[in-house]
Phi, psi and omega in degrees: 000135186288313186286129177269166173288148179303138179288158181300335182266354188299320185281341184252349178278211187294348178269016181289178188291339187275357186301305185294314178303320180295319178295318186282344181277354182293148182291338173238160179308142174293142178254126181257116178274134183275126177234104180263113174259057184232154173276356191221029175297146183298329189261316186222040186308121175086346185295327183237026181289328179285134184308316183294325177291320180295317180295321178295322177293318179300314179300319180298314180297321177297317179296330181279353173112016179295132176272338180218145169249122181257110185253128179227144183241003176231126178294132177240024179300142190292341188239100170086020178284149181254123179296148177233163179285162175300323179295320179290324178297317178294324180299325178285324184281326190303322180280354190243310193301312181303321180293325177290319178300324182293346179289342171096000174258155178302140178247132173254144180257118181267093181206149178257009182249123184297325181294325179288317180299315179302315181297313183294321177295325179289339176272359176112001171300151191252339190220141172265128178241105185251111184287358172242019165054041179071007188253356180262318180250118185296339182271354190293315184296321177299318181294315181296316180297318181296319183280343180066033183255160174295153180226138173261119180260112183255141175285139181209160174215152180292332176205155178286144177227103185293348185275344187274161170279102188295327182289322178291323179296317181295314182298318180294320179298313179297318180302317178297317182293321181293327174293318177299314182298317180296319180291332178278344180095022177275121181284146185297336179287002177243018184246133174238138181253141182231119183291353174070055178304124178092350182258120178062031184220147168286162176304321177299317180295325178296318177294324175299313180301323177289317182295327185251023184304322183303335178299330182286351176293348177299339178284346178073024184236151179297149182248140173244140177230131176236088178256009187302120174062015186292158188297328182304330181299321182287344174282341175270312175227114183309128185195156171270161183313319182285353182257014188249028180297312180302315180294323179297315182292322178300313180299318184288326176295317178295322179297317180298320178298327183263014170115358178295131180254347175225134180242123181262119190218147172280319183264086189294307187301315182293321179293313178299314181300315183298316183294317182290319178293319177302313180296320180296321178296315183297329179297336184275347185284000000 
């Protein structure tokens, strides 16, 4: 069986009840650094697949000011990702995740498989990050409820449909996910909502979700935005993923202005600087 029993320190370590309130109490949005231990991520595929490279990158992001490290071992890029087994996902995580947890910042596990999330939480990960919002794996909500950890519920679709009202679709999806969470016993003070920029959306719909992000505050829950290096940026100014820093920061500053309390980014130092400088300028107004 993949999932282990919770370790004696799991409930009192970084996965304790105070993680989310501490992150949300920061004067600027918390920055979640992306750590992909995959060979095929859209942005940095293979760059950090080796355990030593992944750990070095995690240390670098912590030094640059990351408040959370989001570790994923299966590419969930919307265009052309190949699914892998839970066993393969764990094989990639096992040499890396415990070392990242040991760095002392909260770690979120980016996985759509409940068995993988259970294992990671039992190793000290603090947050579950489900790109299918509790709706793809029937066991996910139970794992999150049992461990008592925060969960990020992200909006997703199997394919983009330019004809739909994307904000209504996001709202309907969140309502369904929140119903699943409530039935499983997940308290609302442990839920973060993510509109899923780039997932199941046309580039225009991703920009609509960013432009109208404030509407999602009606749920009364903290919002996370991850627009980092996403494809919509290249439809405005043609660019490859590694050339989209400016567009990523622009999107994230607007997201913060419209209520995002967590920003998920590949470029941690630049994102932290942009958020802090923006806040410092506003203080002078």
